[in-house]
Tab-separated table of C-alpha atoms in Angstrom:
chain	number	residue	atom	x	y	z
A	1	UNK	CA	-9.604	-39.998	-3.797
A	2	UNK	CA	-7.808	-43.278	-3.026
A	3	UNK	CA	-6.829	-43.679	-6.675
A	4	UNK	CA	-5.526	-40.128	-6.677
A	5	UNK	CA	-3.433	-40.808	-3.576
A	6	UNK	CA	-1.890	-43.888	-5.164
A	7	UNK	CA	-1.128	-41.913	-8.327
A	8	UNK	CA	0.624	-39.224	-6.314
A	9	UNK	CA	2.567	-41.792	-4.296
A	10	UNK	CA	3.800	-43.315	-7.555
A	11	UNK	CA	4.776	-39.871	-8.841
A	12	UNK	CA	6.773	-38.963	-5.735
A	13	UNK	CA	8.513	-42.335	-5.356
A	14	UNK	CA	10.633	-42.737	-8.498
A	15	UNK	CA	12.270	-45.883	-7.133
A	16	UNK	CA	8.949	-47.722	-7.334
A	17	UNK	CA	7.334	-45.675	-10.079
A	18	UNK	CA	5.622	-47.484	-12.914
A	19	UNK	CA	4.463	-44.830	-15.423
A	20	UNK	CA	1.655	-46.983	-16.802
A	21	UNK	CA	0.178	-47.663	-13.367
A	22	UNK	CA	0.503	-43.988	-12.421
A	23	UNK	CA	-1.550	-42.982	-15.437
A	24	UNK	CA	-4.077	-45.742	-14.757
A	25	UNK	CA	-4.683	-44.589	-11.197
A	26	UNK	CA	-4.745	-40.955	-12.244
A	27	UNK	CA	-7.281	-41.895	-14.908
A	28	UNK	CA	-9.424	-43.639	-12.289
A	29	UNK	CA	-9.265	-40.564	-10.090
A	30	UNK	CA	-10.330	-38.279	-12.923
A	31	UNK	CA	-13.113	-40.673	-13.911
A	32	UNK	CA	-14.358	-40.790	-10.316
A	33	UNK	CA	-14.297	-37.010	-10.115
A	34	UNK	CA	-16.272	-36.740	-13.343
A	35	UNK	CA	-18.890	-39.178	-12.029
A	36	UNK	CA	-19.190	-37.187	-8.798
A	37	UNK	CA	-19.649	-33.947	-10.738
A	38	UNK	CA	-22.295	-35.495	-12.996
A	39	UNK	CA	-24.258	-36.913	-10.039
A	40	UNK	CA	-26.213	-33.707	-9.512
A	41	UNK	CA	-28.638	-35.349	-7.069
A	42	UNK	CA	-25.751	-35.896	-4.630
A	43	UNK	CA	-24.536	-32.302	-4.602
A	44	UNK	CA	-26.750	-31.456	-1.629
A	45	UNK	CA	-25.426	-34.396	0.420
A	46	UNK	CA	-23.047	-33.272	3.138
A	47	UNK	CA	-19.465	-33.938	2.108
A	48	UNK	CA	-20.101	-34.600	-1.589
A	49	UNK	CA	-18.993	-31.197	-2.849
A	50	UNK	CA	-16.069	-31.262	-0.415
A	51	UNK	CA	-14.826	-34.435	-2.092
A	52	UNK	CA	-15.202	-32.832	-5.528
A	53	UNK	CA	-13.364	-29.693	-4.474
A	54	UNK	CA	-10.622	-31.626	-2.666
A	55	UNK	CA	-10.006	-33.872	-5.662
A	56	UNK	CA	-9.905	-30.869	-7.997
A	57	UNK	CA	-7.376	-29.075	-5.797
A	58	UNK	CA	-5.155	-32.148	-5.519
A	59	UNK	CA	-5.278	-32.633	-9.294
A	60	UNK	CA	-4.302	-28.973	-9.780
A	61	UNK	CA	-1.375	-29.467	-7.412
A	62	UNK	CA	-0.331	-32.712	-9.079
A	63	UNK	CA	-0.643	-31.268	-12.589
A	64	UNK	CA	1.609	-28.350	-11.623
A	65	UNK	CA	4.379	-30.861	-10.878
A	66	UNK	CA	4.054	-32.687	-14.204
A	67	UNK	CA	6.072	-31.320	-17.159
A	68	UNK	CA	3.245	-32.224	-19.557
A	69	UNK	CA	0.441	-31.217	-17.204
A	70	UNK	CA	-0.396	-27.810	-18.707
A	71	UNK	CA	-3.781	-28.785	-20.144
A	72	UNK	CA	-4.750	-30.749	-17.047
A	73	UNK	CA	-3.788	-27.784	-14.865
A	74	UNK	CA	-6.064	-25.476	-16.855
A	75	UNK	CA	-8.934	-27.960	-16.708
A	76	UNK	CA	-8.785	-28.586	-12.972
A	77	UNK	CA	-8.185	-24.936	-12.066
A	78	UNK	CA	-11.349	-24.176	-14.038
A	79	UNK	CA	-13.041	-27.004	-12.138
A	80	UNK	CA	-12.080	-25.418	-8.805
A	81	UNK	CA	-13.591	-22.136	-9.968
A	82	UNK	CA	-16.846	-23.715	-11.146
A	83	UNK	CA	-17.242	-25.865	-8.034
A	84	UNK	CA	-16.559	-22.963	-5.672
A	85	UNK	CA	-18.972	-20.754	-7.608
A	86	UNK	CA	-21.682	-23.427	-7.455
A	87	UNK	CA	-21.194	-23.895	-3.704
A	88	UNK	CA	-21.490	-20.166	-3.087
A	89	UNK	CA	-24.443	-19.581	-5.412
A	90	UNK	CA	-26.448	-22.528	-4.075
A	91	UNK	CA	-25.255	-21.954	-0.491
A	92	UNK	CA	-24.380	-25.628	-0.137
A	93	UNK	CA	-23.235	-26.920	3.230
A	94	UNK	CA	-19.573	-27.854	3.234
A	95	UNK	CA	-16.888	-29.043	5.606
A	96	UNK	CA	-14.367	-26.944	3.704
A	97	UNK	CA	-15.239	-23.301	4.199
A	98	UNK	CA	-15.419	-21.699	0.756
A	99	UNK	CA	-18.096	-19.092	1.344
A	100	UNK	CA	-17.586	-15.598	-0.019
A	101	UNK	CA	-16.715	-14.288	3.469
A	102	UNK	CA	-14.232	-17.032	4.334
A	103	UNK	CA	-11.456	-16.893	5.615
A	104	UNK	CA	-12.115	-13.283	6.689
A	105	UNK	CA	-15.050	-14.418	8.823
A	106	UNK	CA	-12.793	-16.835	10.721
A	107	UNK	CA	-10.109	-14.192	11.225
A	108	UNK	CA	-12.289	-11.112	11.806
A	109	UNK	CA	-11.855	-10.866	15.575
A	110	UNK	CA	-8.139	-11.600	15.380
A	111	UNK	CA	-7.635	-9.003	12.653
A	112	UNK	CA	-9.453	-6.396	14.734
A	113	UNK	CA	-7.462	-7.108	17.903
A	114	UNK	CA	-3.985	-8.044	16.686
A	115	UNK	CA	-3.444	-5.930	13.558
A	116	UNK	CA	-2.564	-2.350	14.586
A	117	UNK	CA	-4.809	0.483	13.452
A	118	UNK	CA	-1.787	2.043	11.746
A	119	UNK	CA	1.681	0.859	10.830
A	120	UNK	CA	4.908	2.603	11.936
A	121	UNK	CA	6.089	5.453	9.697
A	122	UNK	CA	9.167	3.531	8.432
A	123	UNK	CA	6.914	0.666	7.338
A	124	UNK	CA	4.525	3.044	5.565
A	125	UNK	CA	7.496	4.652	3.816
A	126	UNK	CA	8.591	1.210	2.695
A	127	UNK	CA	5.100	0.381	1.392
A	128	UNK	CA	5.064	3.624	-0.596
A	129	UNK	CA	8.256	2.396	-2.268
A	130	UNK	CA	6.376	-0.791	-3.176
A	131	UNK	CA	3.475	1.263	-4.566
A	132	UNK	CA	5.835	3.322	-6.733
A	133	UNK	CA	7.180	0.128	-8.281
A	134	UNK	CA	3.687	-1.154	-9.044
A	135	UNK	CA	2.844	2.260	-10.511
A	136	UNK	CA	5.795	1.899	-12.883
A	137	UNK	CA	4.121	-1.084	-14.585
A	138	UNK	CA	0.538	0.134	-14.234
A	139	UNK	CA	-0.009	1.132	-17.872
A	140	UNK	CA	1.157	-2.092	-19.562
A	141	UNK	CA	-0.602	-4.168	-16.890
A	142	UNK	CA	-3.905	-2.372	-17.496
A	143	UNK	CA	-3.714	-3.250	-21.183
A	144	UNK	CA	-3.263	-6.980	-20.542
A	145	UNK	CA	-4.900	-9.953	-18.846
A	146	UNK	CA	-2.485	-9.314	-15.957
A	147	UNK	CA	-4.503	-6.371	-14.682
A	148	UNK	CA	-6.597	-8.266	-12.049
A	149	UNK	CA	-3.415	-9.774	-10.572
A	150	UNK	CA	-1.631	-6.412	-10.574
A	151	UNK	CA	-4.709	-4.665	-9.155
A	152	UNK	CA	-5.009	-7.108	-6.235
A	153	UNK	CA	-1.450	-6.294	-5.140
A	154	UNK	CA	-1.918	-2.562	-5.616
A	155	UNK	CA	-5.155	-2.431	-3.624
A	156	UNK	CA	-3.580	-4.291	-0.700
A	157	UNK	CA	-0.626	-1.880	-0.571
A	158	UNK	CA	-2.782	1.253	-0.743
A	159	UNK	CA	-5.006	-0.023	2.074
A	160	UNK	CA	-2.048	-1.006	4.261
A	161	UNK	CA	-0.932	2.638	4.357
A	162	UNK	CA	-4.300	3.849	5.667
A	163	UNK	CA	-6.077	0.852	7.217
A	164	UNK	CA	-3.837	-2.200	7.741
A	165	UNK	CA	-6.734	-4.401	8.808
A	166	UNK	CA	-8.586	-3.742	5.558
A	167	UNK	CA	-5.336	-4.248	3.665
A	168	UNK	CA	-4.978	-7.764	5.006
A	169	UNK	CA	-8.661	-8.480	4.420
A	170	UNK	CA	-8.215	-7.393	0.799
A	171	UNK	CA	-5.245	-9.724	0.454
A	172	UNK	CA	-7.109	-12.674	1.973
A	173	UNK	CA	-10.094	-12.100	-0.308
A	174	UNK	CA	-7.874	-11.913	-3.391
A	175	UNK	CA	-6.065	-15.129	-2.564
A	176	UNK	CA	-9.407	-16.856	-2.123
A	177	UNK	CA	-10.104	-16.073	-5.796
A	178	UNK	CA	-6.783	-17.416	-7.077
A	179	UNK	CA	-8.430	-19.410	-9.852
A	180	UNK	CA	-9.840	-16.210	-11.368
A	181	UNK	CA	-6.477	-14.438	-11.235
A	182	UNK	CA	-4.765	-17.569	-12.585
A	183	UNK	CA	-6.591	-17.391	-15.907
A	184	UNK	CA	-5.116	-14.003	-16.767
A	185	UNK	CA	-1.673	-14.999	-15.510
A	186	UNK	CA	-1.533	-18.128	-17.632
A	187	UNK	CA	-2.731	-16.279	-20.724
A	188	UNK	CA	-0.050	-13.604	-20.313
A	189	UNK	CA	2.776	-16.018	-19.529
A	190	UNK	CA	2.006	-18.024	-22.653
A	191	UNK	CA	1.824	-14.873	-24.779
A	192	UNK	CA	5.257	-13.811	-26.121
A	193	UNK	CA	4.099	-10.179	-26.074
A	194	UNK	CA	3.267	-10.104	-22.351
A	195	UNK	CA	5.378	-12.967	-21.004
A	196	UNK	CA	8.190	-10.757	-19.703
A	197	UNK	CA	5.763	-8.347	-18.041
A	198	UNK	CA	4.070	-11.319	-16.381
A	199	UNK	CA	7.384	-12.377	-14.849
A	200	UNK	CA	8.060	-8.865	-13.537
A	201	UNK	CA	4.639	-8.715	-11.854
A	202	UNK	CA	4.972	-12.261	-10.514
A	203	UNK	CA	8.350	-11.305	-9.038
A	204	UNK	CA	6.654	-8.343	-7.346
A	205	UNK	CA	4.018	-10.695	-5.940
A	206	UNK	CA	6.657	-13.028	-4.498
A	207	UNK	CA	8.381	-10.080	-2.830
A	208	UNK	CA	5.129	-8.501	-1.647
A	209	UNK	CA	3.639	-11.617	-0.087
A	210	UNK	CA	6.909	-12.247	1.753
A	211	UNK	CA	7.167	-8.830	3.379
A	212	UNK	CA	3.427	-8.407	4.011
A	213	UNK	CA	2.713	-11.879	5.398
A	214	UNK	CA	5.989	-12.535	7.225
A	215	UNK	CA	8.352	-9.608	7.650
A	216	UNK	CA	5.922	-6.860	8.717
A	217	UNK	CA	3.994	-9.050	11.200
A	218	UNK	CA	7.190	-10.555	12.566
A	219	UNK	CA	8.900	-7.272	13.276
A	220	UNK	CA	5.977	-4.960	14.032
A	221	UNK	CA	4.180	-7.472	16.260
A	222	UNK	CA	7.430	-8.170	18.088
A	223	UNK	CA	8.194	-4.475	18.540
A	224	UNK	CA	8.794	-2.812	21.885
A	225	UNK	CA	5.442	-1.018	21.676
A	226	UNK	CA	3.707	-4.390	21.821
A	227	UNK	CA	5.952	-6.054	24.371
A	228	UNK	CA	2.965	-7.034	26.485
A	229	UNK	CA	1.744	-9.404	23.766
A	230	UNK	CA	3.171	-12.845	22.941
A	231	UNK	CA	6.112	-12.758	20.530
A	232	UNK	CA	6.095	-14.678	17.272
A	233	UNK	CA	8.667	-17.475	17.082
A	234	UNK	CA	11.072	-16.623	14.269
A	235	UNK	CA	12.070	-20.274	13.904
A	236	UNK	CA	8.532	-21.130	12.812
A	237	UNK	CA	8.873	-19.016	9.656
A	238	UNK	CA	8.586	-21.111	6.428
A	239	UNK	CA	12.192	-20.487	5.402
A	240	UNK	CA	12.371	-22.958	2.511
A	241	UNK	CA	9.335	-21.221	0.993
A	242	UNK	CA	11.102	-17.846	1.102
A	243	UNK	CA	14.168	-19.496	-0.439
A	244	UNK	CA	11.961	-20.852	-3.222
A	245	UNK	CA	10.585	-17.373	-3.951
A	246	UNK	CA	14.101	-15.940	-4.086
A	247	UNK	CA	15.201	-18.698	-6.466
A	248	UNK	CA	12.401	-17.883	-8.904
A	249	UNK	CA	13.442	-14.230	-8.962
A	250	UNK	CA	17.057	-15.270	-9.501
A	251	UNK	CA	15.973	-17.482	-12.402
A	252	UNK	CA	13.953	-14.606	-13.899
A	253	UNK	CA	17.038	-12.422	-13.702
A	254	UNK	CA	18.871	-15.006	-15.810
A	255	UNK	CA	16.293	-15.298	-18.599
A	256	UNK	CA	14.859	-11.795	-19.011
A	257	UNK	CA	16.436	-9.341	-21.478
A	258	UNK	CA	18.479	-6.522	-19.985
A	259	UNK	CA	15.745	-3.867	-20.219
A	260	UNK	CA	13.368	-6.074	-18.222
A	261	UNK	CA	15.966	-7.259	-15.710
A	262	UNK	CA	16.144	-3.688	-14.428
A	263	UNK	CA	12.481	-4.022	-13.415
A	264	UNK	CA	13.435	-6.873	-11.085
A	265	UNK	CA	15.579	-4.566	-8.946
A	266	UNK	CA	12.629	-3.897	-6.652
A	267	UNK	CA	11.825	-7.577	-6.084
A	268	UNK	CA	15.469	-8.551	-5.601
A	269	UNK	CA	15.944	-5.731	-3.097
A	270	UNK	CA	12.867	-6.722	-1.101
A	271	UNK	CA	13.770	-10.418	-0.971
A	272	UNK	CA	17.341	-9.546	0.005
A	273	UNK	CA	15.983	-7.432	2.865
A	274	UNK	CA	13.715	-10.236	3.993
A	275	UNK	CA	16.487	-12.794	3.844
A	276	UNK	CA	18.824	-10.408	5.642
A	277	UNK	CA	16.349	-10.000	8.485
A	278	UNK	CA	16.012	-13.784	8.699
A	279	UNK	CA	19.703	-14.474	8.136
A	280	UNK	CA	20.223	-16.506	11.302
A	281	UNK	CA	17.353	-18.826	10.461
A	282	UNK	CA	18.263	-19.094	6.797
A	283	UNK	CA	21.776	-20.169	7.718
A	284	UNK	CA	20.326	-23.075	9.698
A	285	UNK	CA	18.021	-24.259	6.929
A	286	UNK	CA	19.723	-27.181	5.236
A	287	UNK	CA	16.565	-28.501	3.601
A	288	UNK	CA	16.010	-25.837	0.949
A	289	UNK	CA	16.440	-27.351	-2.493
A	290	UNK	CA	18.410	-25.248	-4.903
A	291	UNK	CA	16.752	-26.133	-8.189
A	292	UNK	CA	17.776	-23.088	-10.185
A	293	UNK	CA	18.457	-24.965	-13.422
A	294	UNK	CA	14.962	-26.443	-13.426
A	295	UNK	CA	13.415	-23.030	-12.852
A	296	UNK	CA	15.423	-21.502	-15.684
A	297	UNK	CA	14.282	-24.325	-17.984
A	298	UNK	CA	10.663	-23.664	-17.010
A	299	UNK	CA	10.959	-19.924	-17.677
A	300	UNK	CA	12.545	-20.571	-21.061
A	301	UNK	CA	9.520	-22.637	-22.133
A	302	UNK	CA	6.528	-20.821	-20.667
A	303	UNK	CA	4.310	-21.649	-23.624
A	304	UNK	CA	4.362	-25.260	-22.373
A	305	UNK	CA	5.396	-24.916	-18.731
A	306	UNK	CA	3.644	-21.816	-17.387
A	307	UNK	CA	1.553	-24.125	-15.192
A	308	UNK	CA	4.693	-25.213	-13.310
A	309	UNK	CA	5.559	-21.619	-12.413
A	310	UNK	CA	1.970	-20.800	-11.468
A	311	UNK	CA	1.669	-23.935	-9.351
A	312	UNK	CA	4.852	-23.020	-7.519
A	313	UNK	CA	3.832	-19.432	-6.764
A	314	UNK	CA	0.429	-20.647	-5.564
A	315	UNK	CA	2.175	-23.021	-3.152
A	316	UNK	CA	4.472	-20.207	-2.000
A	317	UNK	CA	1.494	-17.915	-1.493
A	318	UNK	CA	-0.441	-20.618	0.358
A	319	UNK	CA	2.488	-21.426	2.667
A	320	UNK	CA	3.105	-17.796	3.610
A	321	UNK	CA	-0.608	-16.982	3.950
A	322	UNK	CA	-1.063	-20.050	6.170
A	323	UNK	CA	1.857	-18.994	8.365
A	324	UNK	CA	0.329	-15.532	8.679
A	325	UNK	CA	-3.135	-16.837	9.540
A	326	UNK	CA	-1.809	-19.372	12.062
A	327	UNK	CA	0.414	-16.738	13.698
A	328	UNK	CA	-2.479	-14.275	13.783
A	329	UNK	CA	-4.844	-16.745	15.437
A	330	UNK	CA	-2.210	-17.997	17.889
A	331	UNK	CA	-1.456	-14.458	18.983
A	332	UNK	CA	-5.150	-13.633	19.230
A	333	UNK	CA	-5.861	-16.681	21.408
A	334	UNK	CA	-2.876	-15.959	23.656
A	335	UNK	CA	-3.899	-12.312	23.958
A	336	UNK	CA	-7.528	-13.027	24.848
A	337	UNK	CA	-6.480	-15.659	27.396
A	338	UNK	CA	-4.034	-13.208	28.932
A	339	UNK	CA	-6.696	-10.532	29.234
A	340	UNK	CA	-9.181	-12.991	30.691
A	341	UNK	CA	-6.670	-13.928	33.385
A	342	UNK	CA	-6.050	-10.335	34.449
């Protein structure tokens, strides 16, 4: 873990970077991880599997930032899947909660109390618009390795129209299995036949996770009908993350052929709505990096750089999901304290 930290410090500090030393430390980190994996007698020791899983996740993250890290990304993403599966099957004790029911177990009470039993009619009408877009790419998605990723989005939307709490549970469960969905995404992005479809569905994901995890909670939880509950602070929204999502969709619009660009209309419209609602905050955000050229270059070379796109959308998803979970728990705690004081 220390070697991995030094390697990442060298990667992020170009003024002191020495490529040879970076690779040496990264090599030590990978060697240490391999030794930990092979030491099967230590797997039952408290903290051992946490170290393995943490190192694997950090290596996935680091690989996604390296132009030549595609093979490493695949390897360590697979390692995350195998380690998580082993922990769950053997019911190993961990500091990191990776059980099949986590994070839903942690959020169950908050979901039941804070999430409304039904969403307002305008929101449901909006979600039906989202569903119609996903329906428009159902057939090609079903015939490709993209289907699990498409299906996870579709299931969440359908449930949100009838049972919002179950809709969010479905979304949380799906994100907890990102490494399984990632395999199909990578295969499709690297396949010239399905690469464009993959971008269209990824664009839908970026739009969907933004409205479902940020916009709907922010504006339905802060509605007049819930004025007795604590309001969510709009300034706490991860604005640079939303900017990043919008930039990817803009880059896709620049590289896709005309017939596929039309399929981005939905995602562009949704992100524009989200950014419009958050306009005051966005205008104050001077830290968002506009790296459009780099994104376009990545999309033009998906056979070698699909891992960079996938790493970025995983970070976007994690940031927005974390904001949602933190906001949910904060509101739950404030609500229960308020009721206890009455």
